[in-house]
Amino acid sequence: EDQVTQSPEALRLQEGESSSLNCSYTVSGLRGLFWYRQDPGKGPEFLFTLYSAGEEKEKERLKATLTKKESFLHITAPKPEDSATYLCAVQGTTDKLIFGTGTRLQVFP
Amino acid sequence: DGGITQSPKYLFRKEGQNVTLSCEQNLNHDAMYWYRQDPGQGLRLIYYSQIVNDFQKGDIAEGYSVSREKKESFPLTVTSAQKNPTAFYLCASSSSGNTEAFFGQGTRLTVV
């Protein structure tokens, strides 16, 4: 069964304090791993797609990496506006898009 | 403007009533999905469809039904058989099985 586990559940950072969020997964035939950002009361906003181990993607202060068992979302020098819930999802050969429970990030000035 | 539109944004339902949530996309996407999100939790898959006139159950399909008569539309009916329907419902679509999915802004359903 396809499964996604995210850690930590919640993370509090001081502005400028870099850190990483983890997404561990088990999936039959990975077709894609996706990162999203979700603000309260809104739909998730797409950030990155990773397809194969060793792949990396960057966008502003965010960088996503992928291995055969997990993905990391690295946040460099975060700002308060980066506060949100970050969701990881995987898609395998079943075509289901399965999400983890997310990491709730709070960045304080 | 291309995107996914969910309506209504807020919906109140009396116990024992069926209610239908609308999801429309003009992105020409083949795949569409319905998720449920409870407070402080991740997204749980209700139903998904890869093509018109075909759909599959997700992990929590009991008490829900869908139809996919048109490529653009994937309505979700929350039936009276759903024991705890109060939640935030999200619809998404993607162009194929391994590309990113884009989400609507959600419908918050409350049973009164």
mmCIF file with all atom_site columns, C-alpha atoms in Angstrom:
data_model
loop_
_atom_site.group_PDB
_atom_site.id
_atom_site.type_symbol
_atom_site.label_atom_id
_atom_site.label_alt_id
_atom_site.label_comp_id
_atom_site.label_asym_id
_atom_site.label_entity_id
_atom_site.label_seq_id
_atom_site.pdbx_PDB_ins_code
_atom_site.Cartn_x
_atom_site.Cartn_y
_atom_site.Cartn_z
_atom_site.occupancy
_atom_site.B_iso_or_equiv
_atom_site.pdbx_formal_charge
_atom_site.auth_seq_id
_atom_site.auth_comp_id
_atom_site.auth_asym_id
_atom_site.auth_atom_id
_atom_site.pdbx_PDB_model_num
ATOM 1   C CA . GLU A 1 1   ? 0.000   0.000  0.000   1.00 0.00 ? 1   GLU A CA 1
ATOM 2   C CA . ASP A 1 2   ? 1.275   3.452  -0.945  1.00 0.00 ? 2   ASP A CA 1
ATOM 3   C CA . GLN A 1 3   ? 2.102   5.500  2.140   1.00 0.00 ? 3   GLN A CA 1
ATOM 4   C CA . VAL A 1 4   ? 3.564   8.904  2.992   1.00 0.00 ? 4   VAL A CA 1
ATOM 5   C CA . THR A 1 5   ? 4.901   9.987  6.394   1.00 0.00 ? 5   THR A CA 1
ATOM 6   C CA . GLN A 1 6   ? 5.959   13.568 7.094   1.00 0.00 ? 6   GLN A CA 1
ATOM 7   C CA . SER A 1 7   ? 8.043   14.853 9.978   1.00 0.00 ? 7   SER A CA 1
ATOM 8   C CA . PRO A 1 8   ? 8.078   16.824 12.114  1.00 0.00 ? 8   PRO A CA 1
ATOM 9   C CA . GLU A 1 9   ? 4.351   17.516 12.568  1.00 0.00 ? 9   GLU A CA 1
ATOM 10  C CA . ALA A 1 10  ? 5.128   21.091 13.557  1.00 0.00 ? 10  ALA A CA 1
ATOM 11  C CA . LEU A 1 11  ? 8.235   23.273 13.351  1.00 0.00 ? 11  LEU A CA 1
ATOM 12  C CA . ARG A 1 12  ? 8.876   26.688 14.863  1.00 0.00 ? 12  ARG A CA 1
ATOM 13  C CA . LEU A 1 13  ? 11.789  28.681 13.458  1.00 0.00 ? 13  LEU A CA 1
ATOM 14  C CA . GLN A 1 14  ? 13.267  32.080 14.068  1.00 0.00 ? 14  GLN A CA 1
ATOM 15  C CA . GLU A 1 15  ? 13.485  34.217 10.960  1.00 0.00 ? 15  GLU A CA 1
ATOM 16  C CA . GLY A 1 16  ? 16.729  33.321 9.175   1.00 0.00 ? 16  GLY A CA 1
ATOM 17  C CA . GLU A 1 17  ? 17.060  29.916 10.889  1.00 0.00 ? 17  GLU A CA 1
ATOM 18  C CA . SER A 1 18  ? 17.401  27.297 8.150   1.00 0.00 ? 18  SER A CA 1
ATOM 19  C CA . SER A 1 19  ? 15.904  23.809 8.517   1.00 0.00 ? 19  SER A CA 1
ATOM 20  C CA . SER A 1 20  ? 14.563  20.778 6.642   1.00 0.00 ? 20  SER A CA 1
ATOM 21  C CA . LEU A 1 21  ? 11.232  18.971 6.428   1.00 0.00 ? 21  LEU A CA 1
ATOM 22  C CA . ASN A 1 22  ? 11.155  15.228 5.792   1.00 0.00 ? 22  ASN A CA 1
ATOM 23  C CA . CYS A 1 23  ? 8.834   13.119 3.648   1.00 0.00 ? 23  CYS A CA 1
ATOM 24  C CA . SER A 1 24  ? 9.312   9.340  3.813   1.00 0.00 ? 24  SER A CA 1
ATOM 25  C CA . TYR A 1 25  ? 7.382   7.237  1.346   1.00 0.00 ? 25  TYR A CA 1
ATOM 26  C CA . THR A 1 26  ? 6.625   3.719  0.210   1.00 0.00 ? 26  THR A CA 1
ATOM 27  C CA . VAL A 1 27  ? 5.057   3.372  -3.214  1.00 0.00 ? 27  VAL A CA 1
ATOM 28  C CA . SER A 1 28  ? 4.827   0.776  -5.947  1.00 0.00 ? 28  SER A CA 1
ATOM 29  C CA . GLY A 1 29  ? 6.579   2.292  -8.940  1.00 0.00 ? 29  GLY A CA 1
ATOM 30  C CA . LEU A 1 30  ? 7.105   5.963  -8.128  1.00 0.00 ? 30  LEU A CA 1
ATOM 31  C CA . ARG A 1 31  ? 5.779   8.145  -10.930 1.00 0.00 ? 31  ARG A CA 1
ATOM 32  C CA . GLY A 1 32  ? 6.173   11.423 -9.108  1.00 0.00 ? 32  GLY A CA 1
ATOM 33  C CA . LEU A 1 33  ? 6.661   13.060 -5.696  1.00 0.00 ? 33  LEU A CA 1
ATOM 34  C CA . PHE A 1 34  ? 5.018   16.433 -5.154  1.00 0.00 ? 34  PHE A CA 1
ATOM 35  C CA . TRP A 1 35  ? 5.415   19.237 -2.610  1.00 0.00 ? 35  TRP A CA 1
ATOM 36  C CA . TYR A 1 36  ? 2.634   21.683 -1.849  1.00 0.00 ? 36  TYR A CA 1
ATOM 37  C CA . ARG A 1 37  ? 2.144   24.674 0.430   1.00 0.00 ? 37  ARG A CA 1
ATOM 38  C CA . GLN A 1 38  ? -1.226  25.205 2.109   1.00 0.00 ? 38  GLN A CA 1
ATOM 39  C CA . ASP A 1 39  ? -2.373  28.345 3.888   1.00 0.00 ? 39  ASP A CA 1
ATOM 40  C CA . PRO A 1 40  ? -5.265  28.126 6.391   1.00 0.00 ? 40  PRO A CA 1
ATOM 41  C CA . GLY A 1 41  ? -8.662  27.791 4.718   1.00 0.00 ? 41  GLY A CA 1
ATOM 42  C CA . LYS A 1 42  ? -7.152  27.585 1.220   1.00 0.00 ? 42  LYS A CA 1
ATOM 43  C CA . GLY A 1 43  ? -6.446  24.878 -1.307  1.00 0.00 ? 43  GLY A CA 1
ATOM 44  C CA . PRO A 1 44  ? -2.857  23.560 -1.569  1.00 0.00 ? 44  PRO A CA 1
ATOM 45  C CA . GLU A 1 45  ? -0.517  25.467 -3.866  1.00 0.00 ? 45  GLU A CA 1
ATOM 46  C CA . PHE A 1 46  ? 1.876   23.435 -6.014  1.00 0.00 ? 46  PHE A CA 1
ATOM 47  C CA . LEU A 1 47  ? 5.609   23.889 -5.351  1.00 0.00 ? 47  LEU A CA 1
ATOM 48  C CA . PHE A 1 48  ? 7.682   21.073 -6.901  1.00 0.00 ? 48  PHE A CA 1
ATOM 49  C CA . THR A 1 49  ? 7.584   17.767 -8.740  1.00 0.00 ? 49  THR A CA 1
ATOM 50  C CA . LEU A 1 50  ? 10.428  15.246 -8.407  1.00 0.00 ? 50  LEU A CA 1
ATOM 51  C CA . TYR A 1 51  ? 10.543  12.123 -10.560 1.00 0.00 ? 51  TYR A CA 1
ATOM 52  C CA . SER A 1 52  ? 13.726  10.206 -9.778  1.00 0.00 ? 52  SER A CA 1
ATOM 53  C CA . ALA A 1 53  ? 16.314  9.737  -7.042  1.00 0.00 ? 53  ALA A CA 1
ATOM 54  C CA . GLY A 1 54  ? 19.012  12.384 -7.109  1.00 0.00 ? 54  GLY A CA 1
ATOM 55  C CA . GLU A 1 55  ? 16.761  15.034 -8.591  1.00 0.00 ? 55  GLU A CA 1
ATOM 56  C CA . GLU A 1 56  ? 16.681  18.507 -6.997  1.00 0.00 ? 56  GLU A CA 1
ATOM 57  C CA . LYS A 1 57  ? 14.447  21.539 -7.576  1.00 0.00 ? 57  LYS A CA 1
ATOM 58  C CA . GLU A 1 58  ? 14.776  25.067 -6.191  1.00 0.00 ? 58  GLU A CA 1
ATOM 59  C CA . LYS A 1 59  ? 12.468  28.040 -5.854  1.00 0.00 ? 59  LYS A CA 1
ATOM 60  C CA . GLU A 1 60  ? 13.483  31.122 -3.892  1.00 0.00 ? 60  GLU A CA 1
ATOM 61  C CA . ARG A 1 61  ? 14.256  29.942 -0.331  1.00 0.00 ? 61  ARG A CA 1
ATOM 62  C CA . LEU A 1 62  ? 13.022  26.384 -0.936  1.00 0.00 ? 62  LEU A CA 1
ATOM 63  C CA . LYS A 1 63  ? 14.917  23.386 -2.263  1.00 0.00 ? 63  LYS A CA 1
ATOM 64  C CA . ALA A 1 64  ? 13.467  19.905 -2.680  1.00 0.00 ? 64  ALA A CA 1
ATOM 65  C CA . THR A 1 65  ? 15.558  16.742 -2.955  1.00 0.00 ? 65  THR A CA 1
ATOM 66  C CA . LEU A 1 66  ? 14.672  13.103 -3.562  1.00 0.00 ? 66  LEU A CA 1
ATOM 67  C CA . THR A 1 67  ? 16.157  9.727  -2.678  1.00 0.00 ? 67  THR A CA 1
ATOM 68  C CA . LYS A 1 68  ? 14.677  6.266  -3.186  1.00 0.00 ? 68  LYS A CA 1
ATOM 69  C CA . LYS A 1 69  ? 12.978  6.365  0.220   1.00 0.00 ? 69  LYS A CA 1
ATOM 70  C CA . GLU A 1 70  ? 12.489  10.005 1.170   1.00 0.00 ? 70  GLU A CA 1
ATOM 71  C CA . SER A 1 71  ? 12.368  13.603 0.106   1.00 0.00 ? 71  SER A CA 1
ATOM 72  C CA . PHE A 1 72  ? 13.524  16.705 1.925   1.00 0.00 ? 72  PHE A CA 1
ATOM 73  C CA . LEU A 1 73  ? 12.268  20.252 1.660   1.00 0.00 ? 73  LEU A CA 1
ATOM 74  C CA . HIS A 1 74  ? 15.095  22.536 2.732   1.00 0.00 ? 74  HIS A CA 1
ATOM 75  C CA . ILE A 1 75  ? 14.172  26.063 3.797   1.00 0.00 ? 75  ILE A CA 1
ATOM 76  C CA . THR A 1 76  ? 17.054  28.530 3.770   1.00 0.00 ? 76  THR A CA 1
ATOM 77  C CA . ALA A 1 77  ? 16.835  31.738 5.813   1.00 0.00 ? 77  ALA A CA 1
ATOM 78  C CA . PRO A 1 78  ? 13.038  31.564 6.169   1.00 0.00 ? 78  PRO A CA 1
ATOM 79  C CA . LYS A 1 79  ? 10.833  34.625 6.496   1.00 0.00 ? 79  LYS A CA 1
ATOM 80  C CA . PRO A 1 80  ? 7.512   34.949 8.364   1.00 0.00 ? 80  PRO A CA 1
ATOM 81  C CA . GLU A 1 81  ? 5.654   34.739 5.035   1.00 0.00 ? 81  GLU A CA 1
ATOM 82  C CA . ASP A 1 82  ? 6.959   31.182 4.651   1.00 0.00 ? 82  ASP A CA 1
ATOM 83  C CA . SER A 1 83  ? 4.693   30.152 7.528   1.00 0.00 ? 83  SER A CA 1
ATOM 84  C CA . ALA A 1 84  ? 2.240   27.546 6.207   1.00 0.00 ? 84  ALA A CA 1
ATOM 85  C CA . THR A 1 85  ? 1.580   23.813 6.170   1.00 0.00 ? 85  THR A CA 1
ATOM 86  C CA . TYR A 1 86  ? 3.803   21.942 3.717   1.00 0.00 ? 86  TYR A CA 1
ATOM 87  C CA . LEU A 1 87  ? 2.346   18.798 2.193   1.00 0.00 ? 87  LEU A CA 1
ATOM 88  C CA . CYS A 1 88  ? 4.092   15.946 0.412   1.00 0.00 ? 88  CYS A CA 1
ATOM 89  C CA . ALA A 1 89  ? 2.316   13.571 -1.989  1.00 0.00 ? 89  ALA A CA 1
ATOM 90  C CA . VAL A 1 90  ? 3.311   10.564 -4.107  1.00 0.00 ? 90  VAL A CA 1
ATOM 91  C CA . GLN A 1 91  ? 1.843   8.919  -7.149  1.00 0.00 ? 91  GLN A CA 1
ATOM 92  C CA . GLY A 1 92  ? 2.635   5.355  -8.134  1.00 0.00 ? 92  GLY A CA 1
ATOM 93  C CA . THR A 1 93  ? 1.356   2.859  -10.636 1.00 0.00 ? 93  THR A CA 1
ATOM 94  C CA . THR A 1 94  ? -2.160  2.886  -9.129  1.00 0.00 ? 94  THR A CA 1
ATOM 95  C CA . ASP A 1 95  ? -2.615  6.535  -10.236 1.00 0.00 ? 95  ASP A CA 1
ATOM 96  C CA . LYS A 1 96  ? -3.737  7.450  -6.729  1.00 0.00 ? 96  LYS A CA 1
ATOM 97  C CA . LEU A 1 97  ? -2.270  10.721 -5.439  1.00 0.00 ? 97  LEU A CA 1
ATOM 98  C CA . ILE A 1 98  ? -1.549  10.014 -1.762  1.00 0.00 ? 98  ILE A CA 1
ATOM 99  C CA . PHE A 1 99  ? -0.750  12.796 0.711   1.00 0.00 ? 99  PHE A CA 1
ATOM 100 C CA . GLY A 1 100 ? 1.064   12.894 4.026   1.00 0.00 ? 100 GLY A CA 1
ATOM 101 C CA . THR A 1 101 ? -0.383  14.729 7.025   1.00 0.00 ? 101 THR A CA 1
ATOM 102 C CA . GLY A 1 102 ? 1.874   17.737 6.514   1.00 0.00 ? 102 GLY A CA 1
ATOM 103 C CA . THR A 1 103 ? 4.358   19.808 8.503   1.00 0.00 ? 103 THR A CA 1
ATOM 104 C CA . ARG A 1 104 ? 3.011   22.996 10.044  1.00 0.00 ? 104 ARG A CA 1
ATOM 105 C CA . LEU A 1 105 ? 5.783   25.614 9.836   1.00 0.00 ? 105 LEU A CA 1
ATOM 106 C CA . GLN A 1 106 ? 5.776   28.822 11.869  1.00 0.00 ? 106 GLN A CA 1
ATOM 107 C CA . VAL A 1 107 ? 8.504   31.408 11.299  1.00 0.00 ? 107 VAL A CA 1
ATOM 108 C CA . PHE A 1 108 ? 8.816   34.141 13.901  1.00 0.00 ? 108 PHE A CA 1
ATOM 109 C CA . PRO A 1 109 ? 10.433  37.559 13.310  1.00 0.00 ? 109 PRO A CA 1
ATOM 110 C CA . ASP B 2 1   ? -8.727  32.635 -16.474 1.00 0.00 ? 1   ASP B CA 1
ATOM 111 C CA . GLY B 2 2   ? -7.818  28.952 -16.326 1.00 0.00 ? 2   GLY B CA 1
ATOM 112 C CA . GLY B 2 3   ? -8.311  27.047 -13.136 1.00 0.00 ? 3   GLY B CA 1
ATOM 113 C CA . ILE B 2 4   ? -10.467 24.899 -10.918 1.00 0.00 ? 4   ILE B CA 1
ATOM 114 C CA . THR B 2 5   ? -13.660 26.263 -9.440  1.00 0.00 ? 5   THR B CA 1
ATOM 115 C CA . GLN B 2 6   ? -15.359 24.742 -6.453  1.00 0.00 ? 6   GLN B CA 1
ATOM 116 C CA . SER B 2 7   ? -18.764 25.858 -5.302  1.00 0.00 ? 7   SER B CA 1
ATOM 117 C CA . PRO B 2 8   ? -20.162 26.769 -2.943  1.00 0.00 ? 8   PRO B CA 1
ATOM 118 C CA . LYS B 2 9   ? -17.398 27.946 -0.617  1.00 0.00 ? 9   LYS B CA 1
ATOM 119 C CA . TYR B 2 10  ? -19.528 27.229 2.470   1.00 0.00 ? 10  TYR B CA 1
ATOM 120 C CA . LEU B 2 11  ? -22.349 24.705 2.707   1.00 0.00 ? 11  LEU B CA 1
ATOM 121 C CA . PHE B 2 12  ? -24.655 23.788 5.545   1.00 0.00 ? 12  PHE B CA 1
ATOM 122 C CA . ARG B 2 13  ? -26.547 20.527 5.545   1.00 0.00 ? 13  ARG B CA 1
ATOM 123 C CA . LYS B 2 14  ? -29.163 19.099 7.825   1.00 0.00 ? 14  LYS B CA 1
ATOM 124 C CA . GLU B 2 15  ? -28.655 15.576 9.072   1.00 0.00 ? 15  GLU B CA 1
ATOM 125 C CA . GLY B 2 16  ? -30.191 13.002 6.744   1.00 0.00 ? 16  GLY B CA 1
ATOM 126 C CA . GLN B 2 17  ? -29.875 15.164 3.634   1.00 0.00 ? 17  GLN B CA 1
ATOM 127 C CA . ASN B 2 18  ? -27.791 14.495 0.538   1.00 0.00 ? 18  ASN B CA 1
ATOM 128 C CA . VAL B 2 19  ? -25.733 17.417 -0.759  1.00 0.00 ? 19  VAL B CA 1
ATOM 129 C CA . THR B 2 20  ? -23.700 17.869 -3.956  1.00 0.00 ? 20  THR B CA 1
ATOM 130 C CA . LEU B 2 21  ? -20.427 19.782 -4.184  1.00 0.00 ? 21  LEU B CA 1
ATOM 131 C CA . SER B 2 22  ? -19.471 21.207 -7.549  1.00 0.00 ? 22  SER B CA 1
ATOM 132 C CA . CYS B 2 23  ? -16.025 21.043 -9.169  1.00 0.00 ? 23  CYS B CA 1
ATOM 133 C CA . GLU B 2 24  ? -15.356 22.483 -12.634 1.00 0.00 ? 24  GLU B CA 1
ATOM 134 C CA . GLN B 2 25  ? -12.026 22.876 -14.448 1.00 0.00 ? 25  GLN B CA 1
ATOM 135 C CA . ASN B 2 26  ? -11.148 24.590 -17.707 1.00 0.00 ? 26  ASN B CA 1
ATOM 136 C CA . LEU B 2 27  ? -7.562  23.328 -17.861 1.00 0.00 ? 27  LEU B CA 1
ATOM 137 C CA . ASN B 2 28  ? -8.397  20.460 -20.248 1.00 0.00 ? 28  ASN B CA 1
ATOM 138 C CA . HIS B 2 29  ? -7.136  18.020 -17.614 1.00 0.00 ? 29  HIS B CA 1
ATOM 139 C CA . ASP B 2 30  ? -7.972  14.319 -17.874 1.00 0.00 ? 30  ASP B CA 1
ATOM 140 C CA . ALA B 2 31  ? -7.580  13.390 -14.200 1.00 0.00 ? 31  ALA B CA 1
ATOM 141 C CA . MET B 2 32  ? -9.686  14.758 -11.338 1.00 0.00 ? 32  MET B CA 1
ATOM 142 C CA . TYR B 2 33  ? -9.650  14.034 -7.616  1.00 0.00 ? 33  TYR B CA 1
ATOM 143 C CA . TRP B 2 34  ? -11.734 14.630 -4.485  1.00 0.00 ? 34  TRP B CA 1
ATOM 144 C CA . TYR B 2 35  ? -10.143 14.877 -1.048  1.00 0.00 ? 35  TYR B CA 1
ATOM 145 C CA . ARG B 2 36  ? -11.412 15.419 2.456   1.00 0.00 ? 36  ARG B CA 1
ATOM 146 C CA . GLN B 2 37  ? -9.396  17.380 5.040   1.00 0.00 ? 37  GLN B CA 1
ATOM 147 C CA . ASP B 2 38  ? -10.206 17.408 8.740   1.00 0.00 ? 38  ASP B CA 1
ATOM 148 C CA . PRO B 2 39  ? -8.737  19.982 11.148  1.00 0.00 ? 39  PRO B CA 1
ATOM 149 C CA . GLY B 2 40  ? -5.004  19.516 11.606  1.00 0.00 ? 40  GLY B CA 1
ATOM 150 C CA . GLN B 2 41  ? -4.915  16.538 9.254   1.00 0.00 ? 41  GLN B CA 1
ATOM 151 C CA . GLY B 2 42  ? -3.692  15.785 5.776   1.00 0.00 ? 42  GLY B CA 1
ATOM 152 C CA . LEU B 2 43  ? -5.736  15.109 2.664   1.00 0.00 ? 43  LEU B CA 1
ATOM 153 C CA . ARG B 2 44  ? -7.581  11.804 2.381   1.00 0.00 ? 44  ARG B CA 1
ATOM 154 C CA . LEU B 2 45  ? -8.604  10.564 -1.061  1.00 0.00 ? 45  LEU B CA 1
ATOM 155 C CA . ILE B 2 46  ? -12.335 10.006 -1.601  1.00 0.00 ? 46  ILE B CA 1
ATOM 156 C CA . TYR B 2 47  ? -12.636 9.311  -5.350  1.00 0.00 ? 47  TYR B CA 1
ATOM 157 C CA . TYR B 2 48  ? -10.544 9.884  -8.448  1.00 0.00 ? 48  TYR B CA 1
ATOM 158 C CA . SER B 2 49  ? -11.134 9.752  -12.175 1.00 0.00 ? 49  SER B CA 1
ATOM 159 C CA . GLN B 2 50  ? -8.576  9.373  -14.953 1.00 0.00 ? 50  GLN B CA 1
ATOM 160 C CA . ILE B 2 51  ? -11.029 9.653  -17.838 1.00 0.00 ? 51  ILE B CA 1
ATOM 161 C CA . VAL B 2 52  ? -14.616 10.588 -18.621 1.00 0.00 ? 52  VAL B CA 1
ATOM 162 C CA . ASN B 2 53  ? -17.233 8.017  -17.552 1.00 0.00 ? 53  ASN B CA 1
ATOM 163 C CA . ASP B 2 54  ? -14.743 6.189  -15.327 1.00 0.00 ? 54  ASP B CA 1
ATOM 164 C CA . PHE B 2 55  ? -13.780 6.677  -11.690 1.00 0.00 ? 55  PHE B CA 1
ATOM 165 C CA . GLN B 2 56  ? -12.249 4.710  -8.815  1.00 0.00 ? 56  GLN B CA 1
ATOM 166 C CA . LYS B 2 57  ? -12.765 4.651  -5.069  1.00 0.00 ? 57  LYS B CA 1
ATOM 167 C CA . GLY B 2 58  ? -10.114 6.195  -2.893  1.00 0.00 ? 58  GLY B CA 1
ATOM 168 C CA . ASP B 2 59  ? -9.377  5.348  0.715   1.00 0.00 ? 59  ASP B CA 1
ATOM 169 C CA . ILE B 2 60  ? -12.578 6.781  2.258   1.00 0.00 ? 60  ILE B CA 1
ATOM 170 C CA . ALA B 2 61  ? -15.306 6.396  -0.405  1.00 0.00 ? 61  ALA B CA 1
ATOM 171 C CA . GLU B 2 62  ? -18.058 5.101  1.887   1.00 0.00 ? 62  GLU B CA 1
ATOM 172 C CA . GLY B 2 63  ? -20.971 7.550  2.082   1.00 0.00 ? 63  GLY B CA 1
ATOM 173 C CA . TYR B 2 64  ? -19.891 9.447  -1.036  1.00 0.00 ? 64  TYR B CA 1
ATOM 174 C CA . SER B 2 65  ? -20.707 9.195  -4.747  1.00 0.00 ? 65  SER B CA 1
ATOM 175 C CA . VAL B 2 66  ? -19.353 10.873 -7.885  1.00 0.00 ? 66  VAL B CA 1
ATOM 176 C CA . SER B 2 67  ? -20.002 11.121 -11.597 1.00 0.00 ? 67  SER B CA 1
ATOM 177 C CA . ARG B 2 68  ? -17.767 12.066 -14.533 1.00 0.00 ? 68  ARG B CA 1
ATOM 178 C CA . GLU B 2 69  ? -20.058 12.704 -17.480 1.00 0.00 ? 69  GLU B CA 1
ATOM 179 C CA . LYS B 2 70  ? -17.971 15.580 -18.817 1.00 0.00 ? 70  LYS B CA 1
ATOM 180 C CA . LYS B 2 71  ? -14.227 16.134 -18.852 1.00 0.00 ? 71  LYS B CA 1
ATOM 181 C CA . GLU B 2 72  ? -14.641 19.506 -17.142 1.00 0.00 ? 72  GLU B CA 1
ATOM 182 C CA . SER B 2 73  ? -16.876 18.417 -14.276 1.00 0.00 ? 73  SER B CA 1
ATOM 183 C CA . PHE B 2 74  ? -16.532 16.013 -11.333 1.00 0.00 ? 74  PHE B CA 1
ATOM 184 C CA . PRO B 2 75  ? -19.332 16.591 -8.799  1.00 0.00 ? 75  PRO B CA 1
ATOM 185 C CA . LEU B 2 76  ? -19.237 14.930 -5.381  1.00 0.00 ? 76  LEU B CA 1
ATOM 186 C CA . THR B 2 77  ? -22.410 13.910 -3.540  1.00 0.00 ? 77  THR B CA 1
ATOM 187 C CA . VAL B 2 78  ? -22.212 13.524 0.216   1.00 0.00 ? 78  VAL B CA 1
ATOM 188 C CA . THR B 2 79  ? -24.993 11.136 1.108   1.00 0.00 ? 79  THR B CA 1
ATOM 189 C CA . SER B 2 80  ? -26.870 10.628 4.364   1.00 0.00 ? 80  SER B CA 1
ATOM 190 C CA . ALA B 2 81  ? -24.851 7.430  4.792   1.00 0.00 ? 81  ALA B CA 1
ATOM 191 C CA . GLN B 2 82  ? -21.719 9.472  5.535   1.00 0.00 ? 82  GLN B CA 1
ATOM 192 C CA . LYS B 2 83  ? -21.624 9.457  9.329   1.00 0.00 ? 83  LYS B CA 1
ATOM 193 C CA . ASN B 2 84  ? -19.348 12.434 9.901   1.00 0.00 ? 84  ASN B CA 1
ATOM 194 C CA . PRO B 2 85  ? -19.515 14.699 6.841   1.00 0.00 ? 85  PRO B CA 1
ATOM 195 C CA . THR B 2 86  ? -18.392 17.966 8.453   1.00 0.00 ? 86  THR B CA 1
ATOM 196 C CA . ALA B 2 87  ? -15.026 18.703 6.809   1.00 0.00 ? 87  ALA B CA 1
ATOM 197 C CA . PHE B 2 88  ? -13.150 20.761 4.234   1.00 0.00 ? 88  PHE B CA 1
ATOM 198 C CA . TYR B 2 89  ? -13.498 19.238 0.752   1.00 0.00 ? 89  TYR B CA 1
ATOM 199 C CA . LEU B 2 90  ? -10.898 19.813 -1.952  1.00 0.00 ? 90  LEU B CA 1
ATOM 200 C CA . CYS B 2 91  ? -11.060 19.053 -5.660  1.00 0.00 ? 91  CYS B CA 1
ATOM 201 C CA . ALA B 2 92  ? -7.970  18.774 -7.857  1.00 0.00 ? 92  ALA B CA 1
ATOM 202 C CA . SER B 2 93  ? -7.105  18.036 -11.464 1.00 0.00 ? 93  SER B CA 1
ATOM 203 C CA . SER B 2 94  ? -3.990  17.059 -13.426 1.00 0.00 ? 94  SER B CA 1
ATOM 204 C CA . SER B 2 95  ? -3.158  16.634 -17.089 1.00 0.00 ? 95  SER B CA 1
ATOM 205 C CA . SER B 2 96  ? -1.943  13.043 -16.739 1.00 0.00 ? 96  SER B CA 1
ATOM 206 C CA . GLY B 2 97  ? -1.076  10.427 -14.179 1.00 0.00 ? 97  GLY B CA 1
ATOM 207 C CA . ASN B 2 98  ? 2.317   11.753 -13.205 1.00 0.00 ? 98  ASN B CA 1
ATOM 208 C CA . THR B 2 99  ? 2.085   15.502 -13.438 1.00 0.00 ? 99  THR B CA 1
ATOM 209 C CA . GLU B 2 100 ? 1.293   17.967 -10.730 1.00 0.00 ? 100 GLU B CA 1
ATOM 210 C CA . ALA B 2 101 ? -2.308  18.366 -9.597  1.00 0.00 ? 101 ALA B CA 1
ATOM 211 C CA . PHE B 2 102 ? -3.864  21.791 -9.144  1.00 0.00 ? 102 PHE B CA 1
ATOM 212 C CA . PHE B 2 103 ? -6.433  22.446 -6.464  1.00 0.00 ? 103 PHE B CA 1
ATOM 213 C CA . GLY B 2 104 ? -9.581  24.480 -6.099  1.00 0.00 ? 104 GLY B CA 1
ATOM 214 C CA . GLN B 2 105 ? -10.148 26.688 -3.065  1.00 0.00 ? 105 GLN B CA 1
ATOM 215 C CA . GLY B 2 106 ? -12.303 24.137 -1.285  1.00 0.00 ? 106 GLY B CA 1
ATOM 216 C CA . THR B 2 107 ? -15.822 23.787 0.082   1.00 0.00 ? 107 THR B CA 1
ATOM 217 C CA . ARG B 2 108 ? -16.366 23.802 3.837   1.00 0.00 ? 108 ARG B CA 1
ATOM 218 C CA . LEU B 2 109 ? -19.325 21.550 4.652   1.00 0.00 ? 109 LEU B CA 1
ATOM 219 C CA . THR B 2 110 ? -21.005 21.759 8.036   1.00 0.00 ? 110 THR B CA 1
ATOM 220 C CA . VAL B 2 111 ? -23.798 19.500 9.246   1.00 0.00 ? 111 VAL B CA 1
ATOM 221 C CA . VAL B 2 112 ? -26.280 21.350 11.441  1.00 0.00 ? 112 VAL B CA 1
#
